Short mmCIF file of C-alpha atoms and ligand atoms in Angstrom, two decimals:
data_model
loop_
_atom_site.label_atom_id
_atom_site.label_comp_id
_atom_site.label_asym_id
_atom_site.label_seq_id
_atom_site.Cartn_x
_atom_site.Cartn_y
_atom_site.Cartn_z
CA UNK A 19 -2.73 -0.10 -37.59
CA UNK A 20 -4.94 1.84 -35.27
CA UNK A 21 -4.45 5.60 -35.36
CA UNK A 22 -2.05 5.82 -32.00
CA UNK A 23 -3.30 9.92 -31.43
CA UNK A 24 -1.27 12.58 -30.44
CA UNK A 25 -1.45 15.74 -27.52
CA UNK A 26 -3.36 18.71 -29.72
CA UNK A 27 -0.32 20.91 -28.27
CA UNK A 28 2.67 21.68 -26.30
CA UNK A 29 0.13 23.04 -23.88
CA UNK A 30 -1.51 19.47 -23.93
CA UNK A 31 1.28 17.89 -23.68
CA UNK A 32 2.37 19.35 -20.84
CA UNK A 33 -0.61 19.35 -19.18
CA UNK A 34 -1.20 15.93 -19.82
CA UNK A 35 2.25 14.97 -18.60
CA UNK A 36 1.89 17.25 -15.93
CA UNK A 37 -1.35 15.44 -14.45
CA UNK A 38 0.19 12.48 -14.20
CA UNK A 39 3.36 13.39 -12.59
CA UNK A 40 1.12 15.42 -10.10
CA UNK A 41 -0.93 13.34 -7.96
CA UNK A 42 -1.31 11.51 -4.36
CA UNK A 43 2.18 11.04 -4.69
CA UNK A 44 2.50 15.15 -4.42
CA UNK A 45 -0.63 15.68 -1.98
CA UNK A 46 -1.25 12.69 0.00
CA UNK A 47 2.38 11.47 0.36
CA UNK A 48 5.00 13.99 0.10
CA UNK A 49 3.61 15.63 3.20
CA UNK A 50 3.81 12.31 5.47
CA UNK A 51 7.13 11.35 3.86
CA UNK A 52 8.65 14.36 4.38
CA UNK A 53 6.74 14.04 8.17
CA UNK A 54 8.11 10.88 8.84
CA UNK A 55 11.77 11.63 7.59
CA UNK A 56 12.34 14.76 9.75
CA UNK A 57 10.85 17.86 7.85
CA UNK A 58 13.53 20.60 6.14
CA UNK A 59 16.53 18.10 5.49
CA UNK A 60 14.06 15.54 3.54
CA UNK A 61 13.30 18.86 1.85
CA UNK A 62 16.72 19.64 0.51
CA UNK A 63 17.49 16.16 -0.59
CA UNK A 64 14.67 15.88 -2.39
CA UNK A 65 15.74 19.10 -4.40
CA UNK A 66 18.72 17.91 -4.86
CA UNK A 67 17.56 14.76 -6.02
CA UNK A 68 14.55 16.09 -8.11
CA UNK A 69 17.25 18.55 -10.20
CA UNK A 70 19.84 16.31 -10.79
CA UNK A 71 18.59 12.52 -11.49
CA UNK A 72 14.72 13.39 -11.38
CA UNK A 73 15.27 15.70 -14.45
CA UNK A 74 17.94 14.07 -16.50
CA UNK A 75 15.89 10.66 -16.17
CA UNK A 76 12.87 12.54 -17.47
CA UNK A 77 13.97 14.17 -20.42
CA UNK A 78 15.88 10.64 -21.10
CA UNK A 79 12.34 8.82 -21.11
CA UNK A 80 10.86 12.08 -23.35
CA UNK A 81 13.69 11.34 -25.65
CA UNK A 82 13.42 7.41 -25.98
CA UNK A 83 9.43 8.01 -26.82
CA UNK A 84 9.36 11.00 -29.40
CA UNK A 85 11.72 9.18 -31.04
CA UNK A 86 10.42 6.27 -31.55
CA UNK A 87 6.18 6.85 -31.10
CA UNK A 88 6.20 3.34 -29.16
CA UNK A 89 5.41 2.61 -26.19
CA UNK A 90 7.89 1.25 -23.33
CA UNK A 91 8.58 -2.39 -24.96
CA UNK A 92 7.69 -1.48 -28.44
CA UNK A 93 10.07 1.68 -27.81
CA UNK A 94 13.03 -0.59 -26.76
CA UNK A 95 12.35 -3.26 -29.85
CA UNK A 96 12.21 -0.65 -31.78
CA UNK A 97 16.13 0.42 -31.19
CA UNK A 98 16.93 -3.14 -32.18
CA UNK A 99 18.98 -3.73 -29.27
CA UNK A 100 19.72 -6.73 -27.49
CA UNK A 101 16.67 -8.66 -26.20
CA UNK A 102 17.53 -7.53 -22.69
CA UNK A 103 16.19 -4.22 -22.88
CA UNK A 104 12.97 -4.30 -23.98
CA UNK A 105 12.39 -6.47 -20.36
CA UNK A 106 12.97 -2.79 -19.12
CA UNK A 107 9.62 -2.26 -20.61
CA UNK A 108 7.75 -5.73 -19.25
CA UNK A 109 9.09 -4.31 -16.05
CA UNK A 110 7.30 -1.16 -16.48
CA UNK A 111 3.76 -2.64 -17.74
CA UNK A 112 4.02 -5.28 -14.00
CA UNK A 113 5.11 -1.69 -12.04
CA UNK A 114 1.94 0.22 -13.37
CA UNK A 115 -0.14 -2.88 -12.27
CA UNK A 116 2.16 -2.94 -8.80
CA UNK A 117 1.10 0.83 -8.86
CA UNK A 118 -2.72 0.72 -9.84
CA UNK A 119 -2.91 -2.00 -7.17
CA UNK A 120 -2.70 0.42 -3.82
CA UNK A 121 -3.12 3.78 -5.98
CA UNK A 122 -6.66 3.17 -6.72
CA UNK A 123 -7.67 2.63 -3.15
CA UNK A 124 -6.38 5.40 -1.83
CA UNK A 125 -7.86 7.34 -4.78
CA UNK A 126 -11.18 5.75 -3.75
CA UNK A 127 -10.68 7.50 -0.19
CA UNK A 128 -10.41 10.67 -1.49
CA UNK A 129 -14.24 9.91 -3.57
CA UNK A 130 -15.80 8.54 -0.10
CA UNK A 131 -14.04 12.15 1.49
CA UNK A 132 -15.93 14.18 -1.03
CA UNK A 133 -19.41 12.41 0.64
CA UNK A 134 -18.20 12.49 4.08
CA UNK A 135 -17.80 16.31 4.21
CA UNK A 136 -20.48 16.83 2.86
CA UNK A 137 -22.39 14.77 4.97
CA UNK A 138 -21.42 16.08 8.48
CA UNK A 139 -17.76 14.65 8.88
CA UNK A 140 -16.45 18.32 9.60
CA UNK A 141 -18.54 19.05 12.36
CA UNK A 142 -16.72 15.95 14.29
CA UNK A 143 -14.77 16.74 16.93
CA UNK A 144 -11.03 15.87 16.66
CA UNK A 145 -10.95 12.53 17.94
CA UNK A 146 -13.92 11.45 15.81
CA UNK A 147 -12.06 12.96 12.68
CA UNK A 148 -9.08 10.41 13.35
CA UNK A 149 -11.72 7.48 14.36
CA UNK A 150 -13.60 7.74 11.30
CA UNK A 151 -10.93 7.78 8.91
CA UNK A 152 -9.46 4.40 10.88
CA UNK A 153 -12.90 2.85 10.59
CA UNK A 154 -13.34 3.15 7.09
CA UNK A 155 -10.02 2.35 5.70
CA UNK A 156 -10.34 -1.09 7.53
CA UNK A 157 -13.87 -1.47 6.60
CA UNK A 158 -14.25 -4.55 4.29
CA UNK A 159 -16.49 -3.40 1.63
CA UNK A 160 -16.77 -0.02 1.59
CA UNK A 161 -13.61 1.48 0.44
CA UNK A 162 -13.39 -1.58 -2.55
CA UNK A 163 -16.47 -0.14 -4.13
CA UNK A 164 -15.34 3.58 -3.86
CA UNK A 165 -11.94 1.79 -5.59
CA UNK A 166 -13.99 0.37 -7.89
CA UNK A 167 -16.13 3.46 -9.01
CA UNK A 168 -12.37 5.14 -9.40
CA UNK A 169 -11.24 2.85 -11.43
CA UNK A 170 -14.66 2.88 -13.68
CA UNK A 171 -13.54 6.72 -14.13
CA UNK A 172 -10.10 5.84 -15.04
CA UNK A 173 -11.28 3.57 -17.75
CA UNK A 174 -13.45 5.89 -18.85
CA UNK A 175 -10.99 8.63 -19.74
CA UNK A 176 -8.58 6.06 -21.06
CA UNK A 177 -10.95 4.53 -23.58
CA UNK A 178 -11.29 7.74 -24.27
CA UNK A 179 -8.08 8.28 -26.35
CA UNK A 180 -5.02 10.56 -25.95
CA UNK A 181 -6.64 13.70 -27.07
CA UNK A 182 -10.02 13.93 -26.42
CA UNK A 183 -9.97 11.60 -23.15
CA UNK A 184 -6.50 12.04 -21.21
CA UNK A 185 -5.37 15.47 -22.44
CA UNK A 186 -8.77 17.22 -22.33
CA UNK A 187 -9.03 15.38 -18.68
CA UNK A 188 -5.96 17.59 -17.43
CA UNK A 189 -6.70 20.91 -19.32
CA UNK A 190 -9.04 21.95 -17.43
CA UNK A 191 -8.88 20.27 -14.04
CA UNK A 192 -4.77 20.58 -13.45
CA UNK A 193 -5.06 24.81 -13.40
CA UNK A 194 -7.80 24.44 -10.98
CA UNK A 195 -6.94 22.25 -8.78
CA UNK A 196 -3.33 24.88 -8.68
CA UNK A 197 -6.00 27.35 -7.57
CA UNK A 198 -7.57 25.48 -4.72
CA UNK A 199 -3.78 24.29 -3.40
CA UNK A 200 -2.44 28.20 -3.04
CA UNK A 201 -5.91 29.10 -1.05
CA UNK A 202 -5.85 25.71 0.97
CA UNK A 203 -1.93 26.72 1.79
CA UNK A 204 -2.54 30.36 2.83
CA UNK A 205 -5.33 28.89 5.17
CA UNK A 206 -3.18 26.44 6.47
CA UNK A 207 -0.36 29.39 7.32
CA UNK A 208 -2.75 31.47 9.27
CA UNK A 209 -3.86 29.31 11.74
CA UNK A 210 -2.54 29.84 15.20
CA UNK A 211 0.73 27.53 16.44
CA UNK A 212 1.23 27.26 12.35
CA UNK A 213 4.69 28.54 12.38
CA UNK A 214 6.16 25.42 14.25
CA UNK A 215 5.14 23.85 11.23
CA UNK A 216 6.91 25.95 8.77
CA UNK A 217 9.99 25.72 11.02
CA UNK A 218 9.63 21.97 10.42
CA UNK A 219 9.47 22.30 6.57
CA UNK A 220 11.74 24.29 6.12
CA UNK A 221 14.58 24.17 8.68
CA UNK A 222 16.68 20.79 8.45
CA UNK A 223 17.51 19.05 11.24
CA UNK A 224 20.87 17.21 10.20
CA UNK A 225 21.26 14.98 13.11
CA UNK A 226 18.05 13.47 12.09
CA UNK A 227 19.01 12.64 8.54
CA UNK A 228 19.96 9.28 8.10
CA UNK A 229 20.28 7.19 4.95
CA UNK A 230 16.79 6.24 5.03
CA UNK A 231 16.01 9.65 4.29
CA UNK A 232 18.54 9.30 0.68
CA UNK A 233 16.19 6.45 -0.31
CA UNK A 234 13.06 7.33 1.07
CA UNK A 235 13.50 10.86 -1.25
CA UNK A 236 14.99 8.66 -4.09
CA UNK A 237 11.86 7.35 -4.24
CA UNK A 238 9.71 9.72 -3.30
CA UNK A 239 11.13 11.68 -6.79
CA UNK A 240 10.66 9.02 -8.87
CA UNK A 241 6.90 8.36 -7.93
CA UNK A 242 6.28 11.36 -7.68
CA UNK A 243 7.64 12.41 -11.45
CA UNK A 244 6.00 9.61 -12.65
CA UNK A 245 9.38 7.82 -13.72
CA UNK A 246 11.30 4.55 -14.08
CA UNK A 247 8.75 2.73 -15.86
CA UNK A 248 7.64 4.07 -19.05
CA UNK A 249 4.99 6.36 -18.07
CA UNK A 250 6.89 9.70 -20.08
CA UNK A 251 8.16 6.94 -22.73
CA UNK A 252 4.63 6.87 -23.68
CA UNK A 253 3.15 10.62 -23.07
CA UNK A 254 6.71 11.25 -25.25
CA UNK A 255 5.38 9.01 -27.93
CA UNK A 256 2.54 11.50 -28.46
CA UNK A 257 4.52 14.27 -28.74
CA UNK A 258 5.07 15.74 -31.96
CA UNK A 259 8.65 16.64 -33.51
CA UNK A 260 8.17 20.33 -33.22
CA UNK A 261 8.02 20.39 -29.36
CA UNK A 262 10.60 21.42 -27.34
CA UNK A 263 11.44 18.62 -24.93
CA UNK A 264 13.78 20.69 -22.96
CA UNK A 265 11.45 23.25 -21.97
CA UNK A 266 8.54 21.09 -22.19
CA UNK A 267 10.26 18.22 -20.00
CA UNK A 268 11.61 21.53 -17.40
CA UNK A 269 8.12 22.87 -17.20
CA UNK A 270 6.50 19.16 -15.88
CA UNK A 271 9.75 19.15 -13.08
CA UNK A 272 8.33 22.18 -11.82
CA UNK A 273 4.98 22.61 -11.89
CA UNK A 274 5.21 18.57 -9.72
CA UNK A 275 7.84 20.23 -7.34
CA UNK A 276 6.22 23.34 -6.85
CA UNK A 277 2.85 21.47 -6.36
CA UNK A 278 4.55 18.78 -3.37
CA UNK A 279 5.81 22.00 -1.93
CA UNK A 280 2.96 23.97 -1.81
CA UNK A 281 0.91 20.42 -0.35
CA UNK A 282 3.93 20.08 2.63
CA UNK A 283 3.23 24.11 3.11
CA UNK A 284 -0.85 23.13 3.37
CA UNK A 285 -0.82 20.58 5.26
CA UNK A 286 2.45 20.61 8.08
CA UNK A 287 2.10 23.80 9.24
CA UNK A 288 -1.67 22.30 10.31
CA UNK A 289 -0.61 19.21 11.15
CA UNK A 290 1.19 21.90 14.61
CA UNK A 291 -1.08 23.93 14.66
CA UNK A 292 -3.33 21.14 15.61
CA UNK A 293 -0.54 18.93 17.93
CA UNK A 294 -1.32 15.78 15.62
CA UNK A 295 2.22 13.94 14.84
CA UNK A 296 3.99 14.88 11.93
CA UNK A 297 5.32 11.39 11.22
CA UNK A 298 1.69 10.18 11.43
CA UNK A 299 2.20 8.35 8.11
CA UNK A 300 -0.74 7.79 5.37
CA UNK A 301 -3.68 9.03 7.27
CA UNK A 302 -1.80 12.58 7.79
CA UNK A 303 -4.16 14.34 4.93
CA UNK A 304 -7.30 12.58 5.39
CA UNK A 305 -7.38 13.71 9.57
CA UNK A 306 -5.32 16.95 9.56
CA UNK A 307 -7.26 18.49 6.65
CA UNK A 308 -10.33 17.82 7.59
CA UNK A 309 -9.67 19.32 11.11
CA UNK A 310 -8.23 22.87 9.26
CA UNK A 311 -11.75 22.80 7.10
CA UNK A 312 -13.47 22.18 10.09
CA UNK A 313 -12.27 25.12 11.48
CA UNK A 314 -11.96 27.50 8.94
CA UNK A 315 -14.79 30.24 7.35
CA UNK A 316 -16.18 28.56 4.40
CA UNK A 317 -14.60 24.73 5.16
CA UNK A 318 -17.82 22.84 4.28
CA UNK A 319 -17.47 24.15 0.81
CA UNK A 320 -13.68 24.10 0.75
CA UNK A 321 -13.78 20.75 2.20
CA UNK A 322 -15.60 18.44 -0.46
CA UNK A 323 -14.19 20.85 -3.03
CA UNK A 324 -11.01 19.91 -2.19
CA UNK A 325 -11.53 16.38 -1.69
CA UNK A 326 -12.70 16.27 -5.43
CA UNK A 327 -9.13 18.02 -6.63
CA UNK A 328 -7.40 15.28 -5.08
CA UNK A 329 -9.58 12.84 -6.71
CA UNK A 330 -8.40 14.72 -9.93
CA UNK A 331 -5.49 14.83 -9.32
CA UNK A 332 -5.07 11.20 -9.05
CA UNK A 333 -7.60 10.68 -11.84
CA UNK A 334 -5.18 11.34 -14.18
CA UNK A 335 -2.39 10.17 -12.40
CA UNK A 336 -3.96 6.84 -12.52
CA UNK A 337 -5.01 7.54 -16.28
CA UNK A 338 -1.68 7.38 -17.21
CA UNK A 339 -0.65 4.19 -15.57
CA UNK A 340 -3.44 2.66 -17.01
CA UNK A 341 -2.40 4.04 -20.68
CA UNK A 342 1.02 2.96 -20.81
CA UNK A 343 -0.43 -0.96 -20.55
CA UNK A 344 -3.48 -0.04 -22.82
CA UNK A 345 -0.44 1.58 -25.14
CA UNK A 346 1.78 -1.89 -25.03
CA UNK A 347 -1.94 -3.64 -26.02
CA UNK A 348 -2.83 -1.77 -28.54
CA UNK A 349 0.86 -0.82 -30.63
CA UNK A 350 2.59 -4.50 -29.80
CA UNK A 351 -0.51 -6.28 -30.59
CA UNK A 352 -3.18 -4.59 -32.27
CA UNK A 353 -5.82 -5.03 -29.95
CA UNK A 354 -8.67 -2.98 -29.94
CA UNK A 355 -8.44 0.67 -27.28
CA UNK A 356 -11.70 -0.31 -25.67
CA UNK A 357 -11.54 -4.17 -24.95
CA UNK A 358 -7.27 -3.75 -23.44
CA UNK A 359 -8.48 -0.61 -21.46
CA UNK A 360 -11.73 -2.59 -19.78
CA UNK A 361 -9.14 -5.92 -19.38
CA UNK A 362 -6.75 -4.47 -18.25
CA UNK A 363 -8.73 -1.73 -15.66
CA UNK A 364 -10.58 -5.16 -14.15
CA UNK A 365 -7.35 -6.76 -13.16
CA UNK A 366 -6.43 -3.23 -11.25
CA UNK A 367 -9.05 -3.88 -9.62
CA UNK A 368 -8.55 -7.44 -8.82
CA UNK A 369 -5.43 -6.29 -7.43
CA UNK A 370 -6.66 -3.62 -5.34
CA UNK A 371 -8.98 -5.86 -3.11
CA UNK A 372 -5.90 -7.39 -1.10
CA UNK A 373 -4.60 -4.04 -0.77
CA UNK A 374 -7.43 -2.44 0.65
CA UNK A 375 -8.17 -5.48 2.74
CA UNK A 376 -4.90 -5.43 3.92
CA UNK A 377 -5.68 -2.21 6.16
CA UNK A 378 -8.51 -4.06 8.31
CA UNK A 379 -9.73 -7.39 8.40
CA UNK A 380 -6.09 -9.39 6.47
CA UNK A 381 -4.09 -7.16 8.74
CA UNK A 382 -2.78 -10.14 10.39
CA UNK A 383 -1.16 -11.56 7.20
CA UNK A 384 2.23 -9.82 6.23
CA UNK A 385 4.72 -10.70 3.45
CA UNK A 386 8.58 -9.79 4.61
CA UNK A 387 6.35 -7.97 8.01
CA UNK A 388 4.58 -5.86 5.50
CA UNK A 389 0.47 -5.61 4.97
CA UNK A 390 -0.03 -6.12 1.27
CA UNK A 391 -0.54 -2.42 0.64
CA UNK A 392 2.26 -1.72 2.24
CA UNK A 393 4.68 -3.78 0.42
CA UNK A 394 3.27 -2.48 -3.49
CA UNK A 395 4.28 0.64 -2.78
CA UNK A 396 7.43 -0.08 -1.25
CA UNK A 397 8.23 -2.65 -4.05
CA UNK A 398 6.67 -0.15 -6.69
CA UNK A 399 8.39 2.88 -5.19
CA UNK A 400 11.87 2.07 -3.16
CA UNK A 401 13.02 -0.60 -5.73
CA UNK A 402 10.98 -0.72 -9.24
CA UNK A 403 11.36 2.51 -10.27
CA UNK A 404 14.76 3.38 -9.31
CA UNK A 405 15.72 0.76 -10.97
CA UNK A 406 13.98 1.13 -13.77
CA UNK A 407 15.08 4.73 -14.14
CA UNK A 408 19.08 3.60 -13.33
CA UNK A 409 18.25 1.14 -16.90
CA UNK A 410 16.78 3.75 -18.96
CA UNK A 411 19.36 6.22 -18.11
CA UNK A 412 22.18 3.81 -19.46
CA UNK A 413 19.98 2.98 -22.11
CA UNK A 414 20.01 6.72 -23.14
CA UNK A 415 23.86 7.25 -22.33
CA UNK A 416 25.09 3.89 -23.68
CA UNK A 417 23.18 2.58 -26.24
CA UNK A 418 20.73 4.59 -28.44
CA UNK A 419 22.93 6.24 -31.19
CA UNK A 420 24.41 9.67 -30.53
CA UNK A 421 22.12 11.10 -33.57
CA UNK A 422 18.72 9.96 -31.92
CA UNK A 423 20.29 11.32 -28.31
CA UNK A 424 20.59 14.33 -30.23
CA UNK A 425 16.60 14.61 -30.45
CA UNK A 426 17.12 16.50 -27.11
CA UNK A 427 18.41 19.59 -29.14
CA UNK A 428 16.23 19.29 -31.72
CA UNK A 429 18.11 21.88 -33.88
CA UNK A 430 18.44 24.48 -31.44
CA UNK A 431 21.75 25.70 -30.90
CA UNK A 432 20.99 27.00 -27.31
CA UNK A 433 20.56 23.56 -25.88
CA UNK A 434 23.76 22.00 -27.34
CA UNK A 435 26.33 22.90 -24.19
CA UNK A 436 23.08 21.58 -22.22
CA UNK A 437 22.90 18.10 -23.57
CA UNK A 438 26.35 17.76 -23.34
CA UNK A 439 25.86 18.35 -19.63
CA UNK A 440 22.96 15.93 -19.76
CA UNK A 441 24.86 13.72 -21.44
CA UNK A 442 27.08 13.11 -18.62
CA UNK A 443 24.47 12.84 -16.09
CA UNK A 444 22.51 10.18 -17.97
CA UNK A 445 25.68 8.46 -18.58
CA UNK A 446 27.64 8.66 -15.04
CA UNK A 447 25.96 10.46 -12.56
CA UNK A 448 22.43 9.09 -12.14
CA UNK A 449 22.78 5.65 -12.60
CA UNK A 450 25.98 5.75 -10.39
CA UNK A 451 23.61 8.06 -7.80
CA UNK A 452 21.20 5.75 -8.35
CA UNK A 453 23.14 2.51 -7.45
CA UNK A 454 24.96 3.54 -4.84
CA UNK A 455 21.80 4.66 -2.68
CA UNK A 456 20.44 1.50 -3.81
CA UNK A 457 23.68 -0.31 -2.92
CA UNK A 458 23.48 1.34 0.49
CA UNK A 459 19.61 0.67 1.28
CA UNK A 460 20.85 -2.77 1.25
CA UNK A 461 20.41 -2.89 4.97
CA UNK A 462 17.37 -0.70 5.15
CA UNK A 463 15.63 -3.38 2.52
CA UNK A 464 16.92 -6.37 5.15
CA UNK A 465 15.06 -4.82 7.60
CA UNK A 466 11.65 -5.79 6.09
CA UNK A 467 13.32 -9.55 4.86
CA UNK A 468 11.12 -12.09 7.23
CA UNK A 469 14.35 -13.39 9.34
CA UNK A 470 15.24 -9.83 10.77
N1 LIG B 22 3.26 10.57 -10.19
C1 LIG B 22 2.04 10.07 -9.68
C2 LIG B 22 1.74 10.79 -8.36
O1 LIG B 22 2.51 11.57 -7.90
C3 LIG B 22 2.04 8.57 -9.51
C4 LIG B 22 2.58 7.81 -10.67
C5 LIG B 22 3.74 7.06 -10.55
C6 LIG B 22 1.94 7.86 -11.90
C7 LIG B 22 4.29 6.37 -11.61
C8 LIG B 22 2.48 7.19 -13.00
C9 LIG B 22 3.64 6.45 -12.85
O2 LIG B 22 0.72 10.58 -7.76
#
């Protein structure tokens, strides 16, 4: 068998793990989802959400891979279950193709952004901004090469290996891109009509909290944490059995929350200041910030620079949806690293040509009244992973044997009244969470079926 690799840290690890929980999921769509869904109560849910069944999912899926250095199917197999569970895993390896399929194009934008600032974009005026952005998302070819380049990147780092092409990928690109967020944000703040903004963020507005909001920020935590299909099963597998999960697992909740935070703070309180509409939806970061680095001292460096973070950012985002099928190729059947990671990387980008074409020219054709980009993510992120993370949860409380459960503590006495606690959220309270918001966007799912 091929030498599987391993994170050369806890560091690594966690900046590894870290990269791909942080991403367009925390930049690009936290901001318009929390826009969308009414500002400060979105907020709080979220929290609530993100520190109850966001972290007790997570350290479930950190657990199932150190333990058994597999990854998703090969993890499940391993436990010598019933034959149901390791379709837990299949699910995962389709969602990370569901994923890959609109993640990549959007990741594309953010490469074309890092030319268009450079090359005269932020001297538009406002309207132009917005114009240009609609033009070339519905462009035809454009935005599929700009995909496709991304995804050539994406293979690259994968083929790569765990240490020396993921991990060393996020060591030095997730502090700085931290960097660039916290000046971005305090920009943001000090433009004039900001604080309307803020107010937004950060003051909910009950009466416009609905349960759309409960699922929209269901999903928004599991995207965003990278969860519900496998994704920490396999960084976990890496992990050596000296790390501690808790702390480790704890560290990756909040450097993701404090990052989708910091990206509402950067972009909302522009998004006023500039009376654009906060429930603008996906185009939100790629017209507002280019209209706060158009205007600010320095912008036409801090615009491509920031353009590239994001492209970082989802770089390894994307790396690590790619390397949980690459990881099912090469432990389940032996195939070569190199030849699953090129495969496998050319049908993500099969995939992403519908979605990209969806925006413009096969606008007209929707499935259940949604363009095909449209209905990936809401597949991917409303229904895939919460269901995925609802299984693994029970699969942690119900199934694995208490001893292996017990990797949590991993002989440290401090953490034994915490897994206890865990215990019973992995058990009852997240799957239960889980279902019933699930149960309840029952009529919220209709709403997209093709006879409403
Ligand atoms: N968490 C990533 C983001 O926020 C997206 C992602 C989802 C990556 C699921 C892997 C698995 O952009």
């Amino acid at each position: 068998m091929q030498d599987r690799g391993t994170w050369t840290s806890k560091f690594g690890f966690v900046m590894a793990t870290a990269g791909s929980a942080i991403g367009l999921g925390n930049i690009w769509k936290f901001p318009y989802v929390a826009g969308a869904n009414g500002g400060g109560g979105f907020l709080l849910i979220y929290l609530a959400i993100i520190l109850t069944i966001g972290l007790s999912v997570l350290l479930a899926e950190l657990v199932i891979g150190r333990s058994t250095q597999r990854n998703p199917v090969g993890a499940f197999k391993r436990l010598k279950t019933s034959k149901f569970w390791p379709l837990i895993g299949y699910m995962g390896i389709i969602t990370a193709f569901v994923i890959l399929s609109f993640y990549i194009v959007v990741a594309g934008w953010t490469l074309a952004y890092i030319e268009k600032t450079l090359t005269g974009l932020l001297s538009s005026d406002k309207d132009a901004i917005g114009a240009i952005f609609g033009g070339f998302i519905t462009s035809p070819v454009e935005p599929i090469l700009w995909a496709g380049v991304f995804m050539a990147m994406v293979v690259y780092v994968v083929v790569g290996g765990i240490s020396e092409g993921v991990e060393k990928c996020s060591r030095y690109l997730m502090p700085a891109l931290f960097v660039l967020v916290i000046v971005m944000c305090f920009r943001s703040m000090t433009l004039e009509g900001a604080a309307a903004g803020w107010e937004f963020f950060t003051q909910p507005k009950w009466e416009d909290v609905t349960f759309k909001t409960v699922i929209e920020a269901l999903g928004q935590a599991f995207f965003s944490l990278s969860l519900g299909m496998g994704t920490i099963i396999t960084y976990g597998s890496y992990m050596d059995r000296k790390t501690d999960i808790v702390e480790a697992g704890a560290t990756v909740v909040a450097l993701d929350t404090l990052i989708a935070l910091l990206a509402g703070v950067m972009v909302l309180p522009a998004v006023f200041a500039f009376g654009l509409d906060p429930a603008a939806g996906p185009g939100l970061t790629f017209v507002t910030l280019p209209h706060v680095f158009s205007q600010m001292p320095g912008g036409i460096f801090f615009g491509p620079l920031f353009f590239l973070l994001l492209a970082i950012a989802a770089l390894t985002s994307a790396v690590s949806l790619l390397e949980v099928v690459t990881a099912y190729f090469v432990d389940e059947l032996g195939m070569s690293r190199k030849k699953v990671t090129i495969m496998a990387g050319a049908v993500g980008f099969l995939l992403c040509i519908p979605s990209s074409l969806s925006l413009g020219v096969w606008s007209d054709y929707t499935i259940f009244g949604k363009g095909f980009l449209d209905l990936m993510d809401f597949l991917a992120t409303n229904i895939m992973l919460p269901a995925g993370g609802m299984a693994i949860a029970l699969f942690v409380g119900w199934v694995v044997p208490k001893a292996m459960v017990m990797d949590l503590v991993n002989g440290n006495p401090k953490y034994e009244a915490l897994a206890k606690i865990w215990l019973v959220f992995v058990r009852f309270i997240s799957p239960l969470g889980i279902f019933i918001v699930m149960l309840n966007g029952l009529p919220v799912i209709k709403d997209f079926m093709p006879w409403n």
